[in-house]
């Protein structure tokens, strides 16, 4: 257990800027990986964690180069090796499991070939032995029917299956060290929990060391023995996982943990001000100085060294870490309670809404005009009250974004009605809606990089809705823009900036401001925080809540993240395959009894706490289409009771907590089953 | 799969039908008709009547279209006015000559373009890339009629190595042709090769930057093995359609080059029949060139379908 496999010494990696300056992305990083140990490297985007991980395989991305230091694998420096030598180590001694297996598997080669390639390169097995080994490997990563799986192409598998193939491929060369670069990011919650469980099993089973790189403290907490926290290219905290997560003694880690929404607590997490400095912008002092609430003048001029704290077995880069040592009780409790100011008036009603993606092709239209009997979204009935935040949750393919698009008028409904204010039916066709209705419903998109026009300044972006809906111009327009910026806590000087000059969080604030510019009654939020870093996410959530309380706006909030939904929503609707499973006040939906699907989802949530393990109750099968009849969750339900689930749509049952559950199992029975 | 192929073929046929309509209507709306255009000042009296009778211009237009279209469908293009013989007999040797010219250009051009494209991509921004890219960009910018003229000037007149003008009967044998077509082939394939090489280059560069290539490197796959197994199949796939477009576009180059070199192919026939006002031949050529265009694109589509595992299994996801 104490043998060191790989050791990074004083590693700095950087690039040459256009002005000829050398800019470091990694600064003076040193760490050791021991045999059989799993080390989690955590940090937000731009912290240099991926660069570090790739350097540990002797791979430096194009445009970057090592400035100093070394990466010693079994006391040989990987950064000085020829590509011939590296080929002997990569895949055989150190193997990689990539972030997005869907893109990391070569599209024109079959699964079996790609695993076989690794076997041919790194083992001496002959053809029949290799074929046997491929089956074995596919079996080990728990892929169904390994024999036929080998003959399939990557695109024929689901995301979770692709990730498993990548794991099998990495295991083919029997490596001593496995490098995992965000291996579960982009997967659905249940799939993610399953893949993590598999990785834990493999670590135990084979005794392989692992380096697990992620931005997600929840995932890191589940697998790591030791955690390395990166900030702006430096290690700021390093130590045993439990210590780091329960008693973080660096203000960044402390703030990061506090900004993660918790499943167990309603209310908004504390946010950290500011954002990570750009590479090259730190000249002197501590890189966290601008955002730190413990900072003193000393920190501005002097950068702290990594200091070893013996009693905690932890390295920390902070002058004031002692102040944090006994503060850790605050980690759980400091959460802002939010007020629910929803009124009894219903502002938006979805009545029996069905939406179908099935396009009538030209020839089909001529020949047979059968309409889609099994639409993507079916029988949605939701009444949304003025001033409330209602969340739609579900995994990918649950139809949550589809419903949002229909409310916005971007997607026509097949059946049913969307009623706005006093039961007035909104046309499903955007062109038929009157300008005032268009103004009243605004949309904020997931990715502000794509939703903001890169050639417009912030001023131009914000002036468009103001001109369009309120015919403002001149001084008045400018005054309104400044007001809007103030509302989302951005200064006046942002007006002349282009989106590319803003950070992710600032961009999303501009997108929020643009939505509010129309003075809307309803704002539709489509995964608005999922492209953001955790610390920024908390800030955006707090901003949305504040604006809502000030202006009385109604939110329809779509997300796959149950903890985020718990933090912001008043009511939650759980969707599976475009059908409602459960709906009710959020504090009750997160309590039992709940719909079996809600139970599965809640069980799979990863919390940044090594003591809370996910509960895996259902298989992570991906269903392509909703079932023709019966309950939508019949295919995966762990509590399925029999044929009735396949043949009849379950009835709505109202629980004593006020949440409605659509299940054949009697609600009291469900409650006792889930105790 | 079969259904898809049939559908593509069907669409191709519809395209051809529309082209035939357009050419026919185009000829119809011109002032006068085939006979008055051809006979010009002699378009009166007995000669005109005879011509009208021979071409059947005395029946209504739609009947003539149906008649013409059904004949074309059977491979009979009618009667050439200037050659005083069936168009098929005029076309036969010309088609053969152009086919030789085009296929030799393609057979040399495509492999050369692929090799150049790969070299420039793999040695991106290094000496081989800079040299080849400069040459390709240069030859892309010179139109055929200039490069052809320059070739004649330098190779044929100054150096005297090769004949500057193709002087062979239109029914020349393949071997007679071959020695005469070197210069035309170079002139035609220059632009085409340059275009395709650029296309292949950017496609290879794009694939080299993909996650799966990085993964292959991190898996320990040796460089050249990675290039041939992981890069090229994926890089050349999207190039197929562009190659098809370039080939179709080469048809235009063939017309110009044939005229410059006095080469007895379809291209020169187009120019000749236009200046002779031989409308039936012009009509026939329009259909033939359109069919080639449609045919090449159809083949490219089918090839992409065959080679792309995503399309092959036809699992169309959103």
PDB file of C-alpha atoms in Angstrom, chain A residues 243-358:
ATOM      1  CA  UNK A 243     -10.958  14.879   6.167  1.00  0.00           C
ATOM      2  CA  UNK A 244     -11.237  17.002   3.038  1.00  0.00           C
ATOM      3  CA  UNK A 245     -14.981  16.588   2.739  1.00  0.00           C
ATOM      4  CA  UNK A 246     -15.898  16.837   6.403  1.00  0.00           C
ATOM      5  CA  UNK A 247     -13.260  19.233   7.687  1.00  0.00           C
ATOM      6  CA  UNK A 248     -12.004  21.277   4.781  1.00  0.00           C
ATOM      7  CA  UNK A 249      -9.353  23.684   6.020  1.00  0.00           C
ATOM      8  CA  UNK A 250      -8.916  25.689   2.843  1.00  0.00           C
ATOM      9  CA  UNK A 251     -11.406  28.525   2.284  1.00  0.00           C
ATOM     10  CA  UNK A 252     -11.931  27.532  -1.362  1.00  0.00           C
ATOM     11  CA  UNK A 253     -12.852  23.947  -0.549  1.00  0.00           C
ATOM     12  CA  UNK A 254     -14.955  25.167   2.337  1.00  0.00           C
ATOM     13  CA  UNK A 255     -16.855  27.536   0.071  1.00  0.00           C
ATOM     14  CA  UNK A 256     -17.159  24.924  -2.648  1.00  0.00           C
ATOM     15  CA  UNK A 257     -18.736  22.423  -0.283  1.00  0.00           C
ATOM     16  CA  UNK A 258     -21.112  25.036   1.002  1.00  0.00           C
ATOM     17  CA  UNK A 259     -22.210  25.992  -2.500  1.00  0.00           C
ATOM     18  CA  UNK A 260     -23.397  22.480  -3.341  1.00  0.00           C
ATOM     19  CA  UNK A 261     -27.157  22.088  -2.902  1.00  0.00           C
ATOM     20  CA  UNK A 262     -28.028  19.254  -0.517  1.00  0.00           C
ATOM     21  CA  UNK A 263     -30.772  16.752  -1.020  1.00  0.00           C
ATOM     22  CA  UNK A 264     -31.560  16.680   2.669  1.00  0.00           C
ATOM     23  CA  UNK A 265     -32.111  20.401   3.057  1.00  0.00           C
ATOM     24  CA  UNK A 266     -34.463  22.722   1.298  1.00  0.00           C
ATOM     25  CA  UNK A 267     -33.230  26.203   0.569  1.00  0.00           C
ATOM     26  CA  UNK A 268     -30.453  27.820  -1.342  1.00  0.00           C
ATOM     27  CA  UNK A 269     -26.776  27.097  -0.758  1.00  0.00           C
ATOM     28  CA  UNK A 270     -24.333  29.897  -0.048  1.00  0.00           C
ATOM     29  CA  UNK A 271     -22.520  31.171  -3.070  1.00  0.00           C
ATOM     30  CA  UNK A 272     -18.920  32.232  -3.437  1.00  0.00           C
ATOM     31  CA  UNK A 273     -18.347  35.645  -4.955  1.00  0.00           C
ATOM     32  CA  UNK A 274     -16.280  36.117  -8.108  1.00  0.00           C
ATOM     33  CA  UNK A 275     -14.731  33.543 -10.377  1.00  0.00           C
ATOM     34  CA  UNK A 276     -11.448  31.758 -10.900  1.00  0.00           C
ATOM     35  CA  UNK A 277      -8.649  34.004 -12.226  1.00  0.00           C
ATOM     36  CA  UNK A 278      -7.551  33.523 -15.829  1.00  0.00           C
ATOM     37  CA  UNK A 279      -4.185  31.856 -16.399  1.00  0.00           C
ATOM     38  CA  UNK A 280      -1.442  34.460 -16.395  1.00  0.00           C
ATOM     39  CA  UNK A 281      -3.418  37.057 -14.464  1.00  0.00           C
ATOM     40  CA  UNK A 282      -1.933  36.191 -11.066  1.00  0.00           C
ATOM     41  CA  UNK A 283       1.309  38.025 -10.528  1.00  0.00           C
ATOM     42  CA  UNK A 284       1.709  37.973  -6.807  1.00  0.00           C
ATOM     43  CA  UNK A 285      -0.134  36.911  -3.712  1.00  0.00           C
ATOM     44  CA  UNK A 286      -2.593  34.090  -3.168  1.00  0.00           C
ATOM     45  CA  UNK A 287      -4.598  33.060  -6.235  1.00  0.00           C
ATOM     46  CA  UNK A 288      -7.759  32.851  -4.135  1.00  0.00           C
ATOM     47  CA  UNK A 289      -7.295  36.305  -2.588  1.00  0.00           C
ATOM     48  CA  UNK A 290     -10.109  38.016  -4.531  1.00  0.00           C
ATOM     49  CA  UNK A 291     -12.766  35.550  -3.458  1.00  0.00           C
ATOM     50  CA  UNK A 292     -11.581  34.710   0.011  1.00  0.00           C
ATOM     51  CA  UNK A 293     -13.425  35.936   3.089  1.00  0.00           C
ATOM     52  CA  UNK A 294     -10.492  35.078   5.338  1.00  0.00           C
ATOM     53  CA  UNK A 295      -8.044  37.134   3.322  1.00  0.00           C
ATOM     54  CA  UNK A 296      -5.820  39.606   5.090  1.00  0.00           C
ATOM     55  CA  UNK A 297      -3.386  42.095   3.646  1.00  0.00           C
ATOM     56  CA  UNK A 298      -0.590  39.613   3.967  1.00  0.00           C
ATOM     57  CA  UNK A 299      -2.303  37.360   1.379  1.00  0.00           C
ATOM     58  CA  UNK A 300      -2.304  40.056  -1.274  1.00  0.00           C
ATOM     59  CA  UNK A 301       1.444  40.263  -1.591  1.00  0.00           C
ATOM     60  CA  UNK A 302       2.640  36.829  -0.513  1.00  0.00           C
ATOM     61  CA  UNK A 303       1.608  33.532  -1.968  1.00  0.00           C
ATOM     62  CA  UNK A 304       1.276  30.758   0.605  1.00  0.00           C
ATOM     63  CA  UNK A 305       3.187  27.488   0.302  1.00  0.00           C
ATOM     64  CA  UNK A 306       1.678  24.072   0.623  1.00  0.00           C
ATOM     65  CA  UNK A 307       1.954  23.392   4.323  1.00  0.00           C
ATOM     66  CA  UNK A 308       1.726  19.953   5.884  1.00  0.00           C
ATOM     67  CA  UNK A 309      -0.589  19.661   8.881  1.00  0.00           C
ATOM     68  CA  UNK A 310       0.495  16.572  10.684  1.00  0.00           C
ATOM     69  CA  UNK A 311      -2.528  15.897  12.881  1.00  0.00           C
ATOM     70  CA  UNK A 312      -4.893  16.026   9.886  1.00  0.00           C
ATOM     71  CA  UNK A 313      -2.474  14.335   7.432  1.00  0.00           C
ATOM     72  CA  UNK A 314      -3.319  17.192   5.083  1.00  0.00           C
ATOM     73  CA  UNK A 315      -1.434  19.662   2.913  1.00  0.00           C
ATOM     74  CA  UNK A 316      -2.958  23.094   2.697  1.00  0.00           C
ATOM     75  CA  UNK A 317      -2.026  26.271   0.867  1.00  0.00           C
ATOM     76  CA  UNK A 318      -3.404  29.002   3.115  1.00  0.00           C
ATOM     77  CA  UNK A 319      -2.042  31.340   5.774  1.00  0.00           C
ATOM     78  CA  UNK A 320      -5.259  31.350   7.744  1.00  0.00           C
ATOM     79  CA  UNK A 321      -6.326  27.726   7.636  1.00  0.00           C
ATOM     80  CA  UNK A 322      -6.413  27.542  11.431  1.00  0.00           C
ATOM     81  CA  UNK A 323      -9.509  29.709  11.446  1.00  0.00           C
ATOM     82  CA  UNK A 324     -11.371  27.016   9.573  1.00  0.00           C
ATOM     83  CA  UNK A 325     -10.364  24.071  11.707  1.00  0.00           C
ATOM     84  CA  UNK A 326     -13.309  24.185  14.070  1.00  0.00           C
ATOM     85  CA  UNK A 327     -15.871  25.774  11.818  1.00  0.00           C
ATOM     86  CA  UNK A 328     -17.068  22.649  10.181  1.00  0.00           C
ATOM     87  CA  UNK A 329     -20.400  22.389  11.893  1.00  0.00           C
ATOM     88  CA  UNK A 330     -21.441  25.283   9.733  1.00  0.00           C
ATOM     89  CA  UNK A 331     -21.024  23.228   6.585  1.00  0.00           C
ATOM     90  CA  UNK A 332     -24.456  21.661   6.876  1.00  0.00           C
ATOM     91  CA  UNK A 333     -26.509  24.444   8.345  1.00  0.00           C
ATOM     92  CA  UNK A 334     -25.748  27.664   6.565  1.00  0.00           C
ATOM     93  CA  UNK A 335     -28.410  27.581   3.985  1.00  0.00           C
ATOM     94  CA  UNK A 336     -30.666  30.447   3.027  1.00  0.00           C
ATOM     95  CA  UNK A 337     -34.305  29.650   3.560  1.00  0.00           C
ATOM     96  CA  UNK A 338     -36.388  30.879   0.726  1.00  0.00           C
ATOM     97  CA  UNK A 339     -39.839  32.311   0.954  1.00  0.00           C
ATOM     98  CA  UNK A 340     -42.640  30.967  -1.109  1.00  0.00           C
ATOM     99  CA  UNK A 341     -44.692  33.886  -2.307  1.00  0.00           C
ATOM    100  CA  UNK A 342     -46.937  32.027  -4.689  1.00  0.00           C
ATOM    101  CA  UNK A 343     -50.534  33.125  -4.890  1.00  0.00           C
ATOM    102  CA  UNK A 344     -53.638  31.058  -5.390  1.00  0.00           C
ATOM    103  CA  UNK A 345     -54.216  32.328  -8.918  1.00  0.00           C
ATOM    104  CA  UNK A 346     -53.300  29.894 -11.650  1.00  0.00           C
ATOM    105  CA  UNK A 347     -51.322  31.577 -14.359  1.00  0.00           C
ATOM    106  CA  UNK A 348     -50.573  28.700 -16.698  1.00  0.00           C
ATOM    107  CA  UNK A 349     -52.470  25.467 -17.206  1.00  0.00           C
ATOM    108  CA  UNK A 350     -51.351  22.500 -19.213  1.00  0.00           C
ATOM    109  CA  UNK A 351     -54.357  20.385 -20.032  1.00  0.00           C
ATOM    110  CA  UNK A 352     -53.945  16.880 -21.505  1.00  0.00           C
ATOM    111  CA  UNK A 353     -50.918  18.032 -23.441  1.00  0.00           C
ATOM    112  CA  UNK A 354     -49.330  15.542 -25.851  1.00  0.00           C
ATOM    113  CA  UNK A 355     -46.365  16.276 -28.046  1.00  0.00           C
ATOM    114  CA  UNK A 356     -45.007  14.110 -30.818  1.00  0.00           C
ATOM    115  CA  UNK A 357     -41.670  14.283 -32.593  1.00  0.00           C
ATOM    116  CA  UNK A 358     -42.776  11.813 -35.246  1.00  0.00           C
TER     117      UNK A 358
END
